[in-house]
Coordinates of N, CA and C in Angstrom, one line a residue:
X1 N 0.8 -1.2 0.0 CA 0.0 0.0 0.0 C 0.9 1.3 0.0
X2 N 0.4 2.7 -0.9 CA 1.1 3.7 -0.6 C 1.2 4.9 0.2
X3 N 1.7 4.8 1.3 CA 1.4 5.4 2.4 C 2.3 7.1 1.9
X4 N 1.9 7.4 0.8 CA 2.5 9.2 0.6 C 0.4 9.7 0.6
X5 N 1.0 10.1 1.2 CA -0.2 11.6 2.0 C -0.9 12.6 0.7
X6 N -1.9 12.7 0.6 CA -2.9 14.0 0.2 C -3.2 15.1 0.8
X7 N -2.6 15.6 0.9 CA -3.0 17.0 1.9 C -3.4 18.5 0.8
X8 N -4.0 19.5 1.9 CA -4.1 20.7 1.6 C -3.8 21.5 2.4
X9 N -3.3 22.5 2.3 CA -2.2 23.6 2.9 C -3.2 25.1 2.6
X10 N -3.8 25.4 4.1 CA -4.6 27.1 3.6 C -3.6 28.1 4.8
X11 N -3.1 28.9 3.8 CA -2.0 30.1 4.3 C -2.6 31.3 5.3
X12 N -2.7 31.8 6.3 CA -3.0 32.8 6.1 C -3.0 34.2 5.3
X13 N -4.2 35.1 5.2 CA -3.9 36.0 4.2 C -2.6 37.0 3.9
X14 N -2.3 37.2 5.5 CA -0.7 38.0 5.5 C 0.4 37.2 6.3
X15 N 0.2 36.3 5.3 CA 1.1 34.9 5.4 C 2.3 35.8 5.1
X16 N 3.6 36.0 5.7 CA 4.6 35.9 5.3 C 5.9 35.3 6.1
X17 N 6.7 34.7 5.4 CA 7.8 33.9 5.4 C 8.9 34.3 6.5
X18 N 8.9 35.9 6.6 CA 9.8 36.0 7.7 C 9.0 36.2 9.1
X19 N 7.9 35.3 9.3 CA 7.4 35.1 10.6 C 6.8 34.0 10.8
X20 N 6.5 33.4 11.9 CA 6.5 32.2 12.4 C 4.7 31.7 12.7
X21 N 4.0 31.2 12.3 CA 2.7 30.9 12.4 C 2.1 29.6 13.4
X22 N 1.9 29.3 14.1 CA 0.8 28.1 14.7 C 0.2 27.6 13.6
X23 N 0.3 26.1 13.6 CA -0.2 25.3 12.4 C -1.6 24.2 13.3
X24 N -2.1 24.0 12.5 CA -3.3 23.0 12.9 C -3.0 22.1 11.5
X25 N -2.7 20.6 12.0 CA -3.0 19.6 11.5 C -4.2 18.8 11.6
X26 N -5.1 19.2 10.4 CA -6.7 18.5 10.8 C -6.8 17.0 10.2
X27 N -7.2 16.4 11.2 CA -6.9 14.6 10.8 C -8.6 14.3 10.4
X28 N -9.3 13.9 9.4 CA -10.8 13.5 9.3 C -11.0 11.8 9.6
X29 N -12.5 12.1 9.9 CA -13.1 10.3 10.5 C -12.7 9.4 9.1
X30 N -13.1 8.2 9.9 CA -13.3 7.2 8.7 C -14.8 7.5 7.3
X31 N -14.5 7.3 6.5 CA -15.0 7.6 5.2 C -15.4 9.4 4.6
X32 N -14.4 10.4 5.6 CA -14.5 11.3 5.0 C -13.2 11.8 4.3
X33 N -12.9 13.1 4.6 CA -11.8 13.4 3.6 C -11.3 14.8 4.0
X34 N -10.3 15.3 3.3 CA -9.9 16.0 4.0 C -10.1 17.5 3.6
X35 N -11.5 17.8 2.5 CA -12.3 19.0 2.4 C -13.5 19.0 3.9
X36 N -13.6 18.1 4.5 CA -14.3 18.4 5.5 C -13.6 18.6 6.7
X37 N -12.2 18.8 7.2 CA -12.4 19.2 8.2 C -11.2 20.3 7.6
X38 N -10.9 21.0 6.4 CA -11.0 22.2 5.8 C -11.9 23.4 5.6
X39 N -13.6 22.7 5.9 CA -14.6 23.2 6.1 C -14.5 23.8 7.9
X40 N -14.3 22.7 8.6 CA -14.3 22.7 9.8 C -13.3 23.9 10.3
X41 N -12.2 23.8 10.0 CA -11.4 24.7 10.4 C -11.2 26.2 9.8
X42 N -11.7 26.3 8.8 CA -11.7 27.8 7.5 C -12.1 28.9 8.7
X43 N -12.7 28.8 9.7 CA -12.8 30.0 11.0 C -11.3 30.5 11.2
X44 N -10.7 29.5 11.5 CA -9.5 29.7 11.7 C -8.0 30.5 11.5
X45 N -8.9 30.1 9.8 CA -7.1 30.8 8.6 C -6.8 31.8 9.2
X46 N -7.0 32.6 9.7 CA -6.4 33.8 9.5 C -5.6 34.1 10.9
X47 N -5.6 33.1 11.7 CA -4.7 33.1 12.9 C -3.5 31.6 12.7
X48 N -4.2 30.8 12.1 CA -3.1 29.3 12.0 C -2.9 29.4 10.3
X49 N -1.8 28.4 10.2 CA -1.6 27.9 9.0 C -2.9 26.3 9.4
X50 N -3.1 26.0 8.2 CA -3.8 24.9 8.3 C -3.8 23.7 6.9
X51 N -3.1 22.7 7.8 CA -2.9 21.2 7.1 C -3.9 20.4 6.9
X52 N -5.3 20.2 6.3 CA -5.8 19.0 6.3 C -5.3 17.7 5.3
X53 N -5.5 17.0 5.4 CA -4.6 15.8 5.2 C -5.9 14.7 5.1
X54 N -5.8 14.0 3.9 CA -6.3 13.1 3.8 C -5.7 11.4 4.0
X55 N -7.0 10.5 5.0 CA -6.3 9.0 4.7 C -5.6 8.1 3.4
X56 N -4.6 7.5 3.9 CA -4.5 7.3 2.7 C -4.7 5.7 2.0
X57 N -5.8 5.1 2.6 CA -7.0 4.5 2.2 C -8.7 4.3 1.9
X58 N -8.7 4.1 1.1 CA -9.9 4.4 0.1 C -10.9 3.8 1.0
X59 N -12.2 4.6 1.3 CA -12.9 3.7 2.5 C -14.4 4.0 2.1
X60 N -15.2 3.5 1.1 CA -16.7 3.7 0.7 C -16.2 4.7 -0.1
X61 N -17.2 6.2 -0.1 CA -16.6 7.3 -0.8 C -16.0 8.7 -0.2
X62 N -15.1 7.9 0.8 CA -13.7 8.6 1.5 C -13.1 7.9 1.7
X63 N -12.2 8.1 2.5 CA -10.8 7.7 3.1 C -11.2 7.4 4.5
X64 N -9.5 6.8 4.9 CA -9.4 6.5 6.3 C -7.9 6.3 6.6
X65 N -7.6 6.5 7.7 CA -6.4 6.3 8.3 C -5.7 5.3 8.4
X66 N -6.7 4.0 8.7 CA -6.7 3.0 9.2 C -8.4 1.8 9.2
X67 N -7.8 0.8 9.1 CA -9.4 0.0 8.8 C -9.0 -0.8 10.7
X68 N -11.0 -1.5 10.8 CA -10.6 -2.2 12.3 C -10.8 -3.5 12.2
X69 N -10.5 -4.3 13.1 CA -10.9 -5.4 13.3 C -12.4 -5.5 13.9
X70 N -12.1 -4.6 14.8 CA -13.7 -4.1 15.4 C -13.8 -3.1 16.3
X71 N -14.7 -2.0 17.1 CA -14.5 -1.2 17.5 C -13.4 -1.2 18.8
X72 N -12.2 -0.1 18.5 CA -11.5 -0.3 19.6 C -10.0 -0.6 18.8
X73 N -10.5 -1.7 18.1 CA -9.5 -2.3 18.0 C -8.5 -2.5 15.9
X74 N -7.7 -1.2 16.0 CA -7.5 -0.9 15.0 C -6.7 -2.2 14.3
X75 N -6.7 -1.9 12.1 CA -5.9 -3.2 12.3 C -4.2 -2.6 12.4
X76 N -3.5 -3.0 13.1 CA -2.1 -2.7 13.6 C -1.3 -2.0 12.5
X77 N -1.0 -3.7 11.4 CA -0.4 -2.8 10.3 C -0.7 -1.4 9.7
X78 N -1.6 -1.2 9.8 CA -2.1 0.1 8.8 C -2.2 1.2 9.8
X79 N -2.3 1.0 11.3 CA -2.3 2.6 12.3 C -0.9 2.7 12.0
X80 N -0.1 1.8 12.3 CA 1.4 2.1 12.5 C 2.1 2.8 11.0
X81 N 1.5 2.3 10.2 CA 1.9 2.8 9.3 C 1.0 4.5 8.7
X82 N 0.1 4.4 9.1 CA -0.4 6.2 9.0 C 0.5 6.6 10.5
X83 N 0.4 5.7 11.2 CA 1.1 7.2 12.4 C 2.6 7.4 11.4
X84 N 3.4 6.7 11.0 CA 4.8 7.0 10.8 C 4.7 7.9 9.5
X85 N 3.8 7.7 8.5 CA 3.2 8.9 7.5 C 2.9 10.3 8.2
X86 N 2.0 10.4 9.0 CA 1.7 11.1 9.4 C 2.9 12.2 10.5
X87 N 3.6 12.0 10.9 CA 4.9 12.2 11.4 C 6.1 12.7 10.4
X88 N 6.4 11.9 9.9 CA 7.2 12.8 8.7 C 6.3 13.3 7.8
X89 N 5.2 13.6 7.4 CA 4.2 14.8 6.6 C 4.6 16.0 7.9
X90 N 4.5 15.9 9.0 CA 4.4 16.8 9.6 C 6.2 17.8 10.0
X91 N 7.1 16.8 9.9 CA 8.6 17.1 9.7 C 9.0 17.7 8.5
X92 N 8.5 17.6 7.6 CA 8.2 17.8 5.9 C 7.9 19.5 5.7
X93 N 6.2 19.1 6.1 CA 5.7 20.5 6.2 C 6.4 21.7 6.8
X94 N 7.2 21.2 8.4 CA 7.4 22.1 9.2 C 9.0 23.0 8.5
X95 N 9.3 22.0 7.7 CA 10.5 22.9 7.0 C 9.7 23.2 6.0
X96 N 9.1 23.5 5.1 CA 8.8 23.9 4.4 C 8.1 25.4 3.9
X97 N 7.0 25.6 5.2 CA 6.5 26.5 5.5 C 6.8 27.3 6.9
X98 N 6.5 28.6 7.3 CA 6.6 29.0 8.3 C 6.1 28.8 9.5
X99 N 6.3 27.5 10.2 CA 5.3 27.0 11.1 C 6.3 27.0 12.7
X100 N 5.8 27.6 13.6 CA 6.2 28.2 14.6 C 6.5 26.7 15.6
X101 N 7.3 26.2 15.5 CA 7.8 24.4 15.8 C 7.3 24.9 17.3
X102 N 7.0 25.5 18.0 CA 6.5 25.9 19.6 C 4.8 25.8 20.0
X103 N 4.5 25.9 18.7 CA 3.1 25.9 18.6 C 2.0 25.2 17.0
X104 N 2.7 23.9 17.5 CA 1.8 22.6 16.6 C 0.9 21.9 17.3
X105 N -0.2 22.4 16.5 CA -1.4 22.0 16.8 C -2.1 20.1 15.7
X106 N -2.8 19.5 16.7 CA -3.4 18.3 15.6 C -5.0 18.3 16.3
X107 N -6.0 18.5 15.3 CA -7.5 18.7 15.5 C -8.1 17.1 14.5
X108 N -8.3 16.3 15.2 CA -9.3 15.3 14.6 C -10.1 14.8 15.5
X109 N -11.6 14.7 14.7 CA -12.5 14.0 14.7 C -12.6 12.3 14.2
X110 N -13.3 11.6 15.4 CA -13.1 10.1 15.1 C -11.9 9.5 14.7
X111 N -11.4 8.4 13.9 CA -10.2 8.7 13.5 C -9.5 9.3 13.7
X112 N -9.3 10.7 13.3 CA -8.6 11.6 13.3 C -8.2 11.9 14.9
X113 N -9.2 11.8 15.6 CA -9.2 11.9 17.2 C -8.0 10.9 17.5
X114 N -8.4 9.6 17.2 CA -7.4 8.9 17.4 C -6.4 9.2 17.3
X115 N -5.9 9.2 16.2 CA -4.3 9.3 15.0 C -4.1 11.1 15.9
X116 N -4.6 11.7 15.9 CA -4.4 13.1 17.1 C -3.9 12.5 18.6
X117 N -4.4 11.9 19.0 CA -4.1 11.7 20.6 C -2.8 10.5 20.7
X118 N -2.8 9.7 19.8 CA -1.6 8.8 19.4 C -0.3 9.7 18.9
X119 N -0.9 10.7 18.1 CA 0.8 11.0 17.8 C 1.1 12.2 19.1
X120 N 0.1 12.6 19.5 CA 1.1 13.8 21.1 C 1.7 12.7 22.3
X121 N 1.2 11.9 21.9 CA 1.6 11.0 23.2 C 3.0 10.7 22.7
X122 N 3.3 10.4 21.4 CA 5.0 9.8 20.7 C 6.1 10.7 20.7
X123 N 5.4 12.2 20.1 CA 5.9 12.7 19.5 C 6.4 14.0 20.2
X124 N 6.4 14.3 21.4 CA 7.0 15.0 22.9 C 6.7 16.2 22.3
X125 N 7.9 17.0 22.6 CA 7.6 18.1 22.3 C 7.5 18.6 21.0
X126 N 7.4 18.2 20.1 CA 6.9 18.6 18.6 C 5.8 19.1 18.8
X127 N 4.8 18.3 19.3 CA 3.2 18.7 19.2 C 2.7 19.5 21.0
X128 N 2.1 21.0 20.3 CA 1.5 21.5 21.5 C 0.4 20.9 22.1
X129 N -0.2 21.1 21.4 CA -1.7 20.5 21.6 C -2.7 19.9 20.5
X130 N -3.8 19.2 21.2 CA -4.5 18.8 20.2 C -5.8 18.8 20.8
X131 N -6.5 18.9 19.8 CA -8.2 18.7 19.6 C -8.6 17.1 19.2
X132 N -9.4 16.6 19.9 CA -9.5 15.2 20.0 C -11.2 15.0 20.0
X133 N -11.7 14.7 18.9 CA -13.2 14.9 18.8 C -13.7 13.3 18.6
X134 N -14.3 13.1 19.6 CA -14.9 11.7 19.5 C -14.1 10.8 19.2
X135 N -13.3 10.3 20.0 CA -12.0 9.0 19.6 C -11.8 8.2 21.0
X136 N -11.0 7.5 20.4 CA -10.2 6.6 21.8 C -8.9 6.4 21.7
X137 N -8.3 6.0 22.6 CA -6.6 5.7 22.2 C -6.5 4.1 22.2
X138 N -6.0 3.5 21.2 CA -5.9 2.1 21.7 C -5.2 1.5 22.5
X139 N -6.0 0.4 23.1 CA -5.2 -0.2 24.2 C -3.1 -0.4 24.1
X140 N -3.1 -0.9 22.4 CA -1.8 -1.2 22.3 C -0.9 0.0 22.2
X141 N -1.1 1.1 22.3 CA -0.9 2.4 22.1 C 0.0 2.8 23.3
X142 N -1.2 2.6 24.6 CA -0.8 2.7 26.3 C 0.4 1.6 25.9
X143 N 0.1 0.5 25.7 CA 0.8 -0.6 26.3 C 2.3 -0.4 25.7
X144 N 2.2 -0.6 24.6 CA 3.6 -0.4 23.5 C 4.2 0.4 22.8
X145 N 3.6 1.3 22.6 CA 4.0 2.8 22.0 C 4.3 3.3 23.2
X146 N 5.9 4.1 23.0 CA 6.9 4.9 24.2 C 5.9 5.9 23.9
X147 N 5.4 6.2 25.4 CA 4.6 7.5 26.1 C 5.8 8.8 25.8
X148 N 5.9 9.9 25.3 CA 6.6 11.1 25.9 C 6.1 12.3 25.3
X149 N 4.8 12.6 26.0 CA 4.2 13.9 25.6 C 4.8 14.7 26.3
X150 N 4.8 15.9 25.5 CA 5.2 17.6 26.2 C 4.9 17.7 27.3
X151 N 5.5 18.2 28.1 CA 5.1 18.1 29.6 C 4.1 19.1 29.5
X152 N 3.9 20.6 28.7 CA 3.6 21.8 28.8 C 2.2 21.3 27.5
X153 N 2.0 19.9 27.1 CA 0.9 20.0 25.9 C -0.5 20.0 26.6
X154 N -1.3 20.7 25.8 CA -2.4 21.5 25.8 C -3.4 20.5 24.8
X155 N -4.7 19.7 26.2 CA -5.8 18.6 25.2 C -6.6 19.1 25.8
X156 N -7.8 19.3 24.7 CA -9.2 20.0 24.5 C -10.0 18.4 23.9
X157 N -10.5 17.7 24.6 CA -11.0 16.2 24.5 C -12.4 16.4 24.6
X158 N -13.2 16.1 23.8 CA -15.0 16.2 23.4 C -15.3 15.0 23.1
X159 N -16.8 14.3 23.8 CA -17.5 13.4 23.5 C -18.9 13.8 23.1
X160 N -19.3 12.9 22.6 CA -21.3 12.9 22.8 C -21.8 11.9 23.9
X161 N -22.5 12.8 24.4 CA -23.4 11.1 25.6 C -24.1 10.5 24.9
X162 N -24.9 11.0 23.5 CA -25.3 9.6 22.5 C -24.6 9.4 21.6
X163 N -23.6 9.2 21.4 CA -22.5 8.4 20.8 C -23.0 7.0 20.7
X164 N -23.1 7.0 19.0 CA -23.4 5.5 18.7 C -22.4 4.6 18.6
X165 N -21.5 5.6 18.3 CA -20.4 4.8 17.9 C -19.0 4.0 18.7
X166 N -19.0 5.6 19.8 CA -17.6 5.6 20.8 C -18.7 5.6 22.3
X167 N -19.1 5.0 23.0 CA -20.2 5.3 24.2 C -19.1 6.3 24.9
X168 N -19.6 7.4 25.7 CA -19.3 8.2 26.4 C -17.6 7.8 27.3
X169 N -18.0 6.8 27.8 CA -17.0 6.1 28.8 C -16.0 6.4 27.9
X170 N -15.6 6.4 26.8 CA -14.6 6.2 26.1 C -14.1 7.6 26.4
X171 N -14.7 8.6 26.4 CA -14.4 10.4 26.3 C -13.3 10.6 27.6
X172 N -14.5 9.7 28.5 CA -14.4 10.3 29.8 C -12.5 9.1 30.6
X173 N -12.4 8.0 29.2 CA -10.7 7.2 29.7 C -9.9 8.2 28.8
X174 N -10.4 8.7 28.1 CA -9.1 9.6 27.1 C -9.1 10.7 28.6
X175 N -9.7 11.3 28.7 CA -9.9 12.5 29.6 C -8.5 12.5 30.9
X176 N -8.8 11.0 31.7 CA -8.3 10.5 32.7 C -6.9 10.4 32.0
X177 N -6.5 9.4 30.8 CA -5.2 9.3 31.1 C -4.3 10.0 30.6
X178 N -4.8 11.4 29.9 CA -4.1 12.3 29.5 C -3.8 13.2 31.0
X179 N -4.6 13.1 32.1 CA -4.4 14.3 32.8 C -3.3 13.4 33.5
X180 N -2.9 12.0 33.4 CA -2.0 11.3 33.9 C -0.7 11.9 33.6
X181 N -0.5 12.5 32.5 CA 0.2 13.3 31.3 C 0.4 14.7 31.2
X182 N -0.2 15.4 31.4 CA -0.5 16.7 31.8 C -1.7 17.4 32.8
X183 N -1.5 18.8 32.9 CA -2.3 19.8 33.8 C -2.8 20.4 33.0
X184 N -2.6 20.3 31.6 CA -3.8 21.4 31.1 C -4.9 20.1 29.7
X185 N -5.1 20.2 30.7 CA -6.4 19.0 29.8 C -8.2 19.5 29.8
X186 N -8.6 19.7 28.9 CA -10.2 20.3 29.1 C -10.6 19.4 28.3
X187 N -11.6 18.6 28.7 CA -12.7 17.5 28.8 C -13.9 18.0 28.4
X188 N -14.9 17.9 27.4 CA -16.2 18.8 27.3 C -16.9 17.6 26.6
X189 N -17.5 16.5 27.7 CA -19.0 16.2 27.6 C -20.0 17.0 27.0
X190 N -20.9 16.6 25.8 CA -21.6 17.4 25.2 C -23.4 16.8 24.9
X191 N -24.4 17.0 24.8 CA -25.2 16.6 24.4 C -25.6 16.1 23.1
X192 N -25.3 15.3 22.5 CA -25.4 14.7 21.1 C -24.6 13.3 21.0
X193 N -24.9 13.0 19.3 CA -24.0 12.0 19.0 C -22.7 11.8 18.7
X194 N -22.5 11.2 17.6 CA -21.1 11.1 17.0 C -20.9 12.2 16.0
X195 N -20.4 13.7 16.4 CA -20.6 14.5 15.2 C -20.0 16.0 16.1
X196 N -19.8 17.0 15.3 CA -19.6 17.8 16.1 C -20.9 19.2 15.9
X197 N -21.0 19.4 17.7 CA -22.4 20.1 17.2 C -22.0 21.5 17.2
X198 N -22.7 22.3 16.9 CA -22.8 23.9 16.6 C -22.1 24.8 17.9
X199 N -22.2 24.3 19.2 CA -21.8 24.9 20.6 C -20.3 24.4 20.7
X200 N -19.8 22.6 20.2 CA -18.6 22.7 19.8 C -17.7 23.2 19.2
X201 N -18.7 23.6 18.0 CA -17.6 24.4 16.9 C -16.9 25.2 17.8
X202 N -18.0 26.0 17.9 CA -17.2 27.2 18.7 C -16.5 26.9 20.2
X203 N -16.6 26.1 20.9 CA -16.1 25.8 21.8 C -14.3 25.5 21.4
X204 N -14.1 24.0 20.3 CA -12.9 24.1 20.2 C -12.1 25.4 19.3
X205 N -12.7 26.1 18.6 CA -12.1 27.4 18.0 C -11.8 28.3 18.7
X206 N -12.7 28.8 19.8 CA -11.8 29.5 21.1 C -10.8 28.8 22.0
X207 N -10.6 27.6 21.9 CA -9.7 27.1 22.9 C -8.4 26.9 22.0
X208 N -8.6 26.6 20.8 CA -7.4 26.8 19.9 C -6.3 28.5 20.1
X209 N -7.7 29.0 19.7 CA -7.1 30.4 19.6 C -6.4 30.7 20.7
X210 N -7.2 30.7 22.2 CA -6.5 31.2 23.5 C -5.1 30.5 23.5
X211 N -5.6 29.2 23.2 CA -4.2 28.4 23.8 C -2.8 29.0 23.3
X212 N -2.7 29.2 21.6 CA -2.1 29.6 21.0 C -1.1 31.1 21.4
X213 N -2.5 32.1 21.5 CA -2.1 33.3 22.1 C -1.3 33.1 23.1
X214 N -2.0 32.2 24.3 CA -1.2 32.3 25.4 C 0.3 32.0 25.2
X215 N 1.0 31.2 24.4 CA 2.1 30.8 24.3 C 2.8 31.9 23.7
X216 N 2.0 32.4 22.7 CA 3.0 33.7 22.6 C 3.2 35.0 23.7
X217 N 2.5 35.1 24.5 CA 2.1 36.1 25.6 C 3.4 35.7 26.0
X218 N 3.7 34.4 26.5 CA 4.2 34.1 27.6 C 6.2 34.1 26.6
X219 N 5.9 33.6 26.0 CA 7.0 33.5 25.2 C 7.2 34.2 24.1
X220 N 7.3 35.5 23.4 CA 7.2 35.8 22.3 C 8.2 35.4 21.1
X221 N 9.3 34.6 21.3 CA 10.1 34.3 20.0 C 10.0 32.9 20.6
X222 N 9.1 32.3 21.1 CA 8.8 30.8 21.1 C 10.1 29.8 21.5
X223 N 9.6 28.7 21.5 CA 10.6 27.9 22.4 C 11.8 27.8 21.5
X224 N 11.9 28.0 19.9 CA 13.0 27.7 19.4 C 14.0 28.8 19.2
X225 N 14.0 29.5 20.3 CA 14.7 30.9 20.3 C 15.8 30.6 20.7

């Protein structure tokens, strides 16, 4: 299988090269693609650079990251091989364009949730934070994948209580063993299903944006000074 990446790249409008941007890597569910969570994040452009990124398996009439054996339980070969795609797309990009290596952001829904909360856990201080929209982390993930998140990373974790897909409980173990992991973890139980609803939207787009700001507040030439 060919694990080279589909992505799209939206610049800010006064994008320019001698300054340093916060990037959002947007990861989408199983059988969508990566014009929808380009839709999702377009609030955004004009504070982040933004990566959406398509699976790079053909899944009904989208993609996916990864196929399962059954829920929970991804099939191995193919996570491991989108996480290590997904890792160098993101080493790739970050020389490439002006992206502020202090402030890397990864926002996915379902899937994407996943493959988002799997790679801040690997990938230490590379990734600030992430947006984690209806997902789980897999068991073999905890167990065998080396833990070494940012000590200072920043998770904005959302469920639905009718979740057909991921039941609640699942929100509420991501929630728990990230704060195992860090102090800045925000958890937002929400009323609905598997989807993100209209009070979300806006919920993770201000928590993006503050988080971001804050880092520059506190640090203005960022940690790679």
């Amino acid at each position: 299988m060919n694990y080279s990446l589909t992505y799209e790249v939206r610049l800010p409008s006064n994008y320019n090269t001698e300054q340093q941007y916060p990037v959002i890597f947007a990861l989408h569910g199983m059988g969508s693609d990566e014009q929808d969570m380009l839709r999702l994040m377009e609030p955004l452009q004009s504070n982040f650079i933004i990566v959406a990124v398509r699976g790079p398996i053909v899944q009904g009439s989208g993609y996916a990251f990864f196929q399962i054996k059954s829920i929970g339980n991804p099939v191995r070969e193919l996570f491991d091989a989108s996480v290590q795609g997904l890792q160098q797309l993101m080493v790739d990009l970050s020389a490439k364009y002006a992206i502020d290596p202090a402030r890397r952001y990864i926002a996915g829904f379902s899937q994407g949730a996943i493959m988002a909360m799997t790679l801040s856990l690997i990938m230490g201080d590379a990734i600030k934070g992430i947006v984690a929209m209806s997902g789980y982390i897999p068991q073999f993930v905890k167990d065998e994948y080396k833990i070494q998140p940012n000590s200072e990373l920043s998770v904005f974790i959302s469920h639905g209580d009718q979740d057909h897909l991921f039941p609640l409980q699942l929100g509420e173990d991501n929630a728990s063993f990230f704060r195992e992991q860090t102090n800045n973890v925000t958890y937002v139980p929400y009323h609905g299903g598997h989807q993100v609803t209209p009070d979300l939207y806006q919920q993770f787009q201000q928590w993006l944006r503050t988080d971001a700001a804050k880092l520059t507040a506190e640090d203005p030439k960022g940690l790679n000074s």
